[in-house]
Amino acid sequence: MSVSQAEWVDFAAAAQIIAPGSIVVDEYQKEITDALRRNSILDGRLKYVPATGDFTSYFEQMEVKGGGFVDPRNPTSTPVSNTRVPRSAKVKAITNAANFGHYDITLGQQQGNFTELQAKDIDDMINGITLTHGKGLWRGDDTELANPKNFQYVGIQKQITNTFTIGLGASIIAGIRAKVAAMVGSEKYELRPTAIYIDPIGHFYLEEEVRVAEENNVKVSGMSKTVVAGIEVPSIMTAAGYLPIIPEPFILSEVNKSDNTMTDYGITIVTEPMLEYHYVGKKDAYLFQLGTTADLQMKFVGIKYGCPIAKGASYAHATGVITRPTIQTVE
C-alpha cells in the first residue's frame, strides 16, 4: 500500500465544529455505499456439472439413421451406424487477490473497523471473480473450445452458430417468434427453447413495441414469470410456449458497422438444459489465506476453475441482434 507525504495541517480546518465545550471532527458510517453489479442473471440458471478432465468431453449424436418401408412378405433391412461426434473444451481459471499490510491491520483494529472492512474486501475479492465470470459467460473472447487461443472463456454467443437479425423497423416480437418457430419446427431435432436473454436496452425497445401496439388496440399476449428468486420478467407466447424475456446486462452488444448512431443489441434464445458450466473441484471459487512471514502482509487468493459449454450450438440455441438507435448506459 503506498503512503503519501505527510504534512502539518490546521486542526480547525479538519474539524466540523469548534465551539465552547465542543469539538466535532469528521466521522464516517462504517457501511460503504455499494450498488455495484457482481454477477449475471444467467449464472443463477446455468446447469453446473463436474468436468471430466483438463479437457472436459462429451459425445453429441447428430442423427438417427435407418428405417424404411418394405414389402411385409419380403422384409429386408440394411444395418446403419448413427453419427456421434466427440466434443471437448479446455477448463479455464479466474483468480483474484487481496493483501492487508500489518500496519494497516493494526491501525484498523485500533480504530475498531478492521473486521468489517476486511470481511468486505475479502467478499469483494470473490465477487470480482464472479463478476469476471458473469461477463465471460457471454463475452469471453476465446474462439475455440478444444484449441484455446487465450485464457478467457469462449463466450456463449460465440459458441452459438445459429444466428438471426432483427433490423431497424422490423418487429422484435415477430422476429423472436419466427426464430423460435423455425427451431421448434425442425424435423431433425426435438427442440423446446426455455428462455430469451436480451440486452436491457433491447428489452426497452421490445417493451416500447408492446406499448405502442396496446395504444393502437393491438393485443400482445404475454404474462410474467419468475426467473430467479425475487426477479420477475415478462414473457411472450411462442411455438415453444411462454418464454421469459430476461434482461442481461453482460450480453454482447456492439455499435452497428454501417451506422454509428445505431447499436446491434444482443439477444439470445436458449435451451437452458443444454447450457452447462463444467467445473473442477467445486462450483464456487476457492479461497486461500497465505502466510505473513516474508513481508508482514496477510494475503488472500481466490480462484475458480471451469468453462461454459453451449451443447447443440448449431440448433438448440440462437443468437442475434436487434438494430436500434443507441441509448447510452449509465457509467
CSV table of C-alpha atoms in Angstrom, one decimal:
chain,number,residue,atom,x,y,z
A,1,MET,CA,0.0,0.0,0.0
A,2,SER,CA,1.5,3.4,-1.0
A,3,VAL,CA,1.9,6.1,1.7
A,4,SER,CA,1.6,9.8,0.7
A,5,GLN,CA,3.9,12.5,2.0
A,6,ALA,CA,2.8,13.7,5.5
A,7,GLU,CA,2.2,17.4,6.1
A,8,TRP,CA,1.1,19.7,9.0
A,9,VAL,CA,-2.5,21.0,8.9
A,10,ASP,CA,-4.6,23.4,10.8
A,11,PHE,CA,-6.8,21.4,13.2
A,12,ALA,CA,-9.5,23.9,12.9
A,13,ALA,CA,-9.7,23.2,9.2
A,14,ALA,CA,-10.1,19.5,9.9
A,15,ALA,CA,-12.9,19.9,12.4
A,16,GLN,CA,-16.6,20.3,11.5
A,17,ILE,CA,-17.4,22.4,14.6
A,18,ILE,CA,-15.3,24.2,17.2
A,19,ALA,CA,-17.3,25.8,19.9
A,20,PRO,CA,-17.2,26.3,23.6
A,21,GLY,CA,-17.2,22.8,25.1
A,22,SER,CA,-17.5,21.1,21.8
A,23,ILE,CA,-15.1,19.9,19.0
A,24,VAL,CA,-16.7,17.8,16.4
A,25,VAL,CA,-14.5,16.1,13.8
A,26,ASP,CA,-15.3,14.1,10.7
A,27,GLU,CA,-16.6,10.6,11.2
A,28,TYR,CA,-17.9,8.2,8.6
A,29,GLN,CA,-20.5,5.5,8.6
A,30,LYS,CA,-19.0,2.0,8.7
A,31,GLU,CA,-21.3,0.9,5.9
A,32,ILE,CA,-19.9,1.6,2.5
A,33,THR,CA,-22.5,2.7,-0.2
A,34,ASP,CA,-22.2,-0.1,-2.7
A,35,ALA,CA,-24.6,-0.8,-5.6
A,36,LEU,CA,-22.1,-2.5,-7.9
A,37,ARG,CA,-23.1,-5.4,-10.1
A,38,ARG,CA,-21.3,-8.7,-9.2
A,39,ASN,CA,-22.8,-11.4,-11.4
A,40,SER,CA,-25.0,-12.2,-14.4
A,41,ILE,CA,-28.6,-13.5,-14.4
A,42,LEU,CA,-27.5,-16.5,-16.5
A,43,ASP,CA,-25.2,-17.8,-13.8
A,44,GLY,CA,-28.1,-18.4,-11.5
A,45,ARG,CA,-29.8,-20.5,-14.1
A,46,LEU,CA,-26.9,-22.4,-15.6
A,47,LYS,CA,-26.6,-26.2,-15.1
A,48,TYR,CA,-23.3,-26.9,-13.2
A,49,VAL,CA,-21.7,-30.3,-13.8
A,50,PRO,CA,-18.3,-31.7,-12.9
A,51,ALA,CA,-15.7,-31.5,-15.7
A,52,THR,CA,-14.4,-34.9,-17.0
A,53,GLY,CA,-10.8,-33.7,-17.1
A,54,ASP,CA,-8.5,-30.9,-18.0
A,55,PHE,CA,-10.3,-31.1,-21.4
A,56,THR,CA,-13.9,-31.8,-20.4
A,57,SER,CA,-15.5,-34.0,-23.0
A,58,TYR,CA,-18.8,-35.5,-24.1
A,59,PHE,CA,-20.5,-37.1,-27.2
A,60,GLU,CA,-23.2,-35.5,-29.3
A,61,GLN,CA,-25.4,-37.6,-31.5
A,62,MET,CA,-26.2,-35.8,-34.8
A,63,GLU,CA,-28.8,-38.0,-36.5
A,64,VAL,CA,-30.9,-41.1,-36.3
A,65,LYS,CA,-30.4,-43.3,-39.4
A,66,GLY,CA,-32.3,-46.1,-40.9
A,67,GLY,CA,-35.9,-47.1,-41.1
A,68,GLY,CA,-37.7,-47.7,-44.4
A,69,PHE,CA,-40.9,-49.1,-45.8
A,70,VAL,CA,-40.7,-52.7,-47.2
A,71,ASP,CA,-42.8,-55.5,-48.5
A,72,PRO,CA,-44.3,-57.1,-45.4
A,73,ARG,CA,-43.9,-60.6,-47.1
A,74,ASN,CA,-40.3,-60.0,-48.1
A,75,PRO,CA,-38.8,-57.7,-45.4
A,76,THR,CA,-35.2,-56.5,-45.9
A,77,SER,CA,-33.0,-54.0,-44.0
A,78,THR,CA,-29.6,-52.5,-44.1
A,79,PRO,CA,-27.5,-52.1,-40.9
A,80,VAL,CA,-26.6,-48.4,-40.2
A,81,SER,CA,-24.4,-46.6,-37.7
A,82,ASN,CA,-25.6,-43.4,-36.1
A,83,THR,CA,-23.2,-40.4,-36.1
A,84,ARG,CA,-21.9,-39.5,-32.7
A,85,VAL,CA,-19.4,-36.7,-32.5
A,86,PRO,CA,-16.9,-36.2,-29.7
A,87,ARG,CA,-16.8,-32.7,-28.2
A,88,SER,CA,-14.2,-31.2,-25.9
A,89,ALA,CA,-13.4,-27.9,-24.1
A,90,LYS,CA,-10.4,-26.7,-22.1
A,91,VAL,CA,-11.1,-25.8,-18.5
A,92,LYS,CA,-10.2,-22.2,-17.7
A,93,ALA,CA,-9.3,-20.4,-14.4
A,94,ILE,CA,-10.2,-17.0,-12.9
A,95,THR,CA,-8.2,-15.6,-10.0
A,96,ASN,CA,-8.2,-12.5,-7.7
A,97,ALA,CA,-6.3,-11.5,-4.6
A,98,ALA,CA,-6.4,-9.1,-1.6
A,99,ASN,CA,-3.4,-8.1,0.6
A,100,PHE,CA,-3.6,-6.5,4.0
A,101,GLY,CA,-0.4,-4.9,5.4
A,102,HIS,CA,0.5,-5.5,9.1
A,103,TYR,CA,0.4,-1.7,9.9
A,104,ASP,CA,-3.0,-1.2,8.3
A,105,ILE,CA,-4.4,-4.3,10.1
A,106,THR,CA,-3.1,-3.0,13.4
A,107,LEU,CA,-4.4,0.6,12.8
A,108,GLY,CA,-7.7,-0.7,11.7
A,109,GLN,CA,-8.0,-2.9,14.8
A,110,GLN,CA,-7.1,0.1,16.9
A,111,GLN,CA,-9.9,2.1,15.3
A,112,GLY,CA,-12.3,-0.7,15.6
A,113,ASN,CA,-13.3,-1.0,12.0
A,114,PHE,CA,-10.8,-3.6,10.6
A,115,THR,CA,-13.0,-6.6,11.0
A,116,GLU,CA,-15.9,-5.2,8.9
A,117,LEU,CA,-13.5,-3.8,6.2
A,118,GLN,CA,-11.5,-7.0,5.9
A,119,ALA,CA,-14.7,-9.1,5.6
A,120,LYS,CA,-16.0,-6.8,2.9
A,121,ASP,CA,-12.7,-6.7,1.0
A,122,ILE,CA,-12.4,-10.5,1.0
A,123,ASP,CA,-16.0,-10.8,-0.1
A,124,ASP,CA,-15.5,-8.3,-2.9
A,125,MET,CA,-12.4,-10.2,-4.0
A,126,ILE,CA,-14.5,-13.3,-4.5
A,127,ASN,CA,-17.2,-11.1,-6.1
A,128,GLY,CA,-14.5,-9.8,-8.5
A,129,ILE,CA,-14.1,-13.4,-9.7
A,130,THR,CA,-17.9,-13.9,-10.1
A,131,LEU,CA,-18.1,-10.5,-12.0
A,132,THR,CA,-15.4,-11.6,-14.5
A,133,HIS,CA,-17.1,-15.0,-14.7
A,134,GLY,CA,-20.5,-13.4,-15.4
A,135,LYS,CA,-19.1,-11.2,-18.2
A,136,GLY,CA,-17.1,-14.1,-19.6
A,137,LEU,CA,-20.1,-16.4,-19.9
A,138,TRP,CA,-21.4,-14.1,-22.6
A,139,ARG,CA,-18.4,-12.1,-23.9
A,140,GLY,CA,-15.4,-14.3,-23.3
A,141,ASP,CA,-13.3,-13.7,-26.4
A,142,ASP,CA,-11.5,-17.0,-26.9
A,143,THR,CA,-12.7,-18.6,-30.2
A,144,GLU,CA,-12.2,-22.4,-29.9
A,145,LEU,CA,-13.3,-24.6,-27.0
A,146,ALA,CA,-10.9,-27.5,-27.7
A,147,ASN,CA,-8.0,-25.4,-29.1
A,148,PRO,CA,-7.8,-22.4,-26.8
A,149,LYS,CA,-6.1,-19.2,-28.1
A,150,ASN,CA,-6.1,-17.3,-24.8
A,151,PHE,CA,-7.1,-17.7,-21.1
A,152,GLN,CA,-10.6,-16.4,-21.4
A,153,TYR,CA,-13.9,-18.4,-21.9
A,154,VAL,CA,-15.4,-18.9,-25.3
A,155,GLY,CA,-18.5,-16.8,-24.7
A,156,ILE,CA,-21.8,-18.5,-25.2
A,157,GLN,CA,-22.7,-16.0,-28.0
A,158,LYS,CA,-19.5,-17.0,-29.8
A,159,GLN,CA,-20.3,-20.7,-29.4
A,160,ILE,CA,-23.8,-20.5,-30.9
A,161,THR,CA,-23.7,-20.6,-34.7
A,162,ASN,CA,-27.5,-20.4,-35.3
A,163,THR,CA,-28.0,-16.7,-35.9
A,164,PHE,CA,-30.7,-14.1,-36.8
A,165,THR,CA,-31.0,-10.4,-37.2
A,166,ILE,CA,-33.9,-8.0,-36.4
A,167,GLY,CA,-33.3,-4.9,-38.5
A,168,LEU,CA,-34.3,-1.3,-37.9
A,169,GLY,CA,-38.1,-1.0,-38.2
A,170,ALA,CA,-38.7,-4.8,-38.0
A,171,SER,CA,-40.8,-6.2,-35.2
A,172,ILE,CA,-38.8,-7.6,-32.3
A,173,ILE,CA,-41.6,-9.8,-31.2
A,174,ALA,CA,-42.2,-11.2,-34.7
A,175,GLY,CA,-38.5,-11.8,-35.1
A,176,ILE,CA,-38.3,-13.8,-31.9
A,177,ARG,CA,-41.4,-15.8,-32.7
A,178,ALA,CA,-40.2,-16.6,-36.2
A,179,LYS,CA,-36.9,-17.8,-34.9
A,180,VAL,CA,-38.4,-19.9,-32.2
A,181,ALA,CA,-40.9,-21.4,-34.7
A,182,ALA,CA,-38.0,-22.3,-37.0
A,183,MET,CA,-36.3,-24.1,-34.2
A,184,VAL,CA,-39.4,-25.9,-32.9
A,185,GLY,CA,-40.4,-26.8,-36.5
A,186,SER,CA,-37.2,-28.9,-37.1
A,187,GLU,CA,-37.9,-32.4,-38.2
A,188,LYS,CA,-34.4,-33.5,-37.2
A,189,TYR,CA,-34.2,-32.1,-33.7
A,190,GLU,CA,-36.8,-32.1,-30.9
A,191,LEU,CA,-36.3,-28.5,-29.6
A,192,ARG,CA,-38.0,-26.6,-26.8
A,193,PRO,CA,-36.2,-23.3,-26.1
A,194,THR,CA,-36.8,-22.2,-22.5
A,195,ALA,CA,-35.7,-18.5,-22.2
A,196,ILE,CA,-34.7,-15.4,-24.1
A,197,TYR,CA,-31.9,-13.3,-22.9
A,198,ILE,CA,-31.7,-9.7,-24.2
A,199,ASP,CA,-29.7,-6.5,-23.7
A,200,PRO,CA,-31.7,-4.3,-21.2
A,201,ILE,CA,-31.9,-1.5,-23.9
A,202,GLY,CA,-33.1,-4.1,-26.4
A,203,HIS,CA,-35.7,-5.0,-23.8
A,204,PHE,CA,-36.7,-1.4,-23.6
A,205,TYR,CA,-37.3,-1.3,-27.3
A,206,LEU,CA,-39.3,-4.5,-27.1
A,207,GLU,CA,-41.5,-3.0,-24.3
A,208,GLU,CA,-42.0,0.1,-26.4
A,209,GLU,CA,-43.2,-2.1,-29.2
A,210,VAL,CA,-45.7,-3.6,-26.9
A,211,ARG,CA,-46.8,-0.2,-25.5
A,212,VAL,CA,-47.4,1.2,-29.0
A,213,ALA,CA,-49.3,-1.9,-30.0
A,214,GLU,CA,-51.6,-1.6,-27.0
A,215,GLU,CA,-52.2,2.1,-27.6
A,216,ASN,CA,-53.4,1.0,-31.1
A,217,ASN,CA,-55.6,-1.6,-29.6
A,218,VAL,CA,-53.5,-4.5,-30.8
A,219,LYS,CA,-53.3,-7.3,-28.2
A,220,VAL,CA,-49.9,-8.8,-27.5
A,221,SER,CA,-50.3,-12.0,-25.5
A,222,GLY,CA,-48.0,-12.3,-22.5
A,223,MET,CA,-47.6,-12.9,-18.8
A,224,SER,CA,-44.9,-12.7,-16.2
A,225,LYS,CA,-42.5,-15.4,-15.0
A,226,THR,CA,-40.1,-15.6,-12.1
A,227,VAL,CA,-36.7,-16.4,-13.5
A,228,VAL,CA,-34.6,-16.4,-10.2
A,229,ALA,CA,-35.7,-15.6,-6.7
A,230,GLY,CA,-37.1,-12.1,-6.5
A,231,ILE,CA,-36.8,-11.3,-10.2
A,232,GLU,CA,-40.0,-11.4,-12.3
A,233,VAL,CA,-39.9,-10.7,-16.0
A,234,PRO,CA,-42.5,-10.6,-18.8
A,235,SER,CA,-42.9,-13.4,-21.3
A,236,ILE,CA,-44.2,-13.8,-24.8
A,237,MET,CA,-46.2,-16.6,-26.4
A,238,THR,CA,-44.1,-18.6,-29.0
A,239,ALA,CA,-44.2,-22.0,-30.7
A,240,ALA,CA,-42.4,-23.3,-27.6
A,241,GLY,CA,-44.9,-21.8,-25.2
A,242,TYR,CA,-44.5,-18.8,-23.0
A,243,LEU,CA,-40.8,-17.8,-22.9
A,244,PRO,CA,-39.4,-15.4,-20.3
A,245,ILE,CA,-37.7,-12.3,-21.7
A,246,ILE,CA,-34.7,-11.8,-19.3
A,247,PRO,CA,-32.7,-8.5,-19.4
A,248,GLU,CA,-29.0,-9.5,-19.2
A,249,PRO,CA,-26.5,-6.5,-18.9
A,250,PHE,CA,-23.5,-8.7,-19.8
A,251,ILE,CA,-24.8,-9.9,-23.2
A,252,LEU,CA,-22.7,-8.7,-26.1
A,253,SER,CA,-23.9,-5.6,-27.9
A,254,GLU,CA,-21.9,-3.6,-30.4
A,255,VAL,CA,-22.1,-0.4,-32.5
A,256,ASN,CA,-23.6,-1.1,-35.9
A,257,LYS,CA,-20.9,-1.3,-38.5
A,258,SER,CA,-22.9,0.7,-41.1
A,259,ASP,CA,-24.4,3.4,-38.9
A,260,ASN,CA,-22.6,4.5,-35.7
A,261,THR,CA,-25.7,6.1,-34.4
A,262,MET,CA,-27.2,2.6,-34.1
A,263,THR,CA,-26.3,-0.3,-31.9
A,264,ASP,CA,-26.8,-4.0,-32.5
A,265,TYR,CA,-28.3,-5.0,-29.2
A,266,GLY,CA,-27.7,-8.7,-28.3
A,267,ILE,CA,-30.5,-11.2,-28.0
A,268,THR,CA,-30.1,-15.0,-27.4
A,269,ILE,CA,-32.7,-17.7,-27.4
A,270,VAL,CA,-31.5,-20.6,-25.3
A,271,THR,CA,-32.5,-24.1,-24.3
A,272,GLU,CA,-31.2,-23.9,-20.8
A,273,PRO,CA,-30.9,-27.6,-20.0
A,274,MET,CA,-28.3,-27.7,-22.8
A,275,LEU,CA,-26.2,-24.8,-21.3
A,276,GLU,CA,-23.7,-26.2,-18.9
A,277,TYR,CA,-20.8,-25.0,-16.8
A,278,HIS,CA,-18.2,-27.7,-16.3
A,279,TYR,CA,-16.3,-27.1,-13.1
A,280,VAL,CA,-13.3,-28.6,-11.3
A,281,GLY,CA,-13.4,-29.1,-7.6
A,282,LYS,CA,-16.5,-27.1,-6.6
A,283,LYS,CA,-19.0,-24.7,-8.3
A,284,ASP,CA,-17.8,-21.6,-6.4
A,285,ALA,CA,-14.4,-20.0,-6.1
A,286,TYR,CA,-11.8,-21.4,-3.7
A,287,LEU,CA,-10.4,-19.0,-1.0
A,288,PHE,CA,-6.9,-19.4,0.3
A,289,GLN,CA,-5.1,-17.5,3.1
A,290,LEU,CA,-1.3,-17.3,2.6
A,291,GLY,CA,1.4,-16.6,5.2
A,292,THR,CA,2.7,-13.3,6.5
A,293,THR,CA,6.4,-14.1,7.3
A,294,ALA,CA,8.2,-12.5,4.3
A,295,ASP,CA,6.6,-9.1,4.1
A,296,LEU,CA,4.3,-8.8,7.1
A,297,GLN,CA,1.2,-9.0,4.8
A,298,MET,CA,-1.9,-11.0,5.3
A,299,LYS,CA,-2.7,-12.4,1.8
A,300,PHE,CA,-5.9,-13.9,0.4
A,301,VAL,CA,-6.2,-15.5,-3.0
A,302,GLY,CA,-9.4,-16.7,-4.7
A,303,ILE,CA,-9.6,-19.0,-7.8
A,304,LYS,CA,-12.4,-20.6,-9.9
A,305,TYR,CA,-12.0,-23.4,-12.4
A,306,GLY,CA,-14.4,-24.2,-15.2
A,307,CYS,CA,-15.8,-23.3,-18.6
A,308,PRO,CA,-19.3,-22.7,-20.1
A,309,ILE,CA,-20.5,-25.0,-22.9
A,310,ALA,CA,-23.5,-24.5,-25.2
A,311,LYS,CA,-24.4,-28.0,-26.2
A,312,GLY,CA,-26.2,-28.2,-29.6
A,313,ALA,CA,-24.6,-24.9,-30.6
A,314,SER,CA,-25.9,-25.1,-34.1
A,315,TYR,CA,-29.5,-26.0,-33.4
A,316,ALA,CA,-30.6,-25.9,-29.7
A,317,HIS,CA,-29.9,-22.1,-29.3
A,318,ALA,CA,-30.0,-19.0,-31.5
A,319,THR,CA,-28.2,-15.7,-31.1
A,320,GLY,CA,-29.0,-12.5,-32.8
A,321,VAL,CA,-29.0,-8.7,-32.8
A,322,ILE,CA,-31.7,-6.0,-32.7
A,323,THR,CA,-30.6,-2.9,-34.5
A,324,ARG,CA,-32.0,0.2,-32.9
A,325,PRO,CA,-30.9,3.8,-32.1
A,326,THR,CA,-28.1,3.9,-29.4
A,327,ILE,CA,-29.0,4.7,-25.8
A,328,GLN,CA,-26.0,5.3,-23.6
A,329,THR,CA,-25.9,3.2,-20.5
A,330,VAL,CA,-25.0,4.6,-17.0
A,331,GLU,CA,-21.3,4.5,-16.4
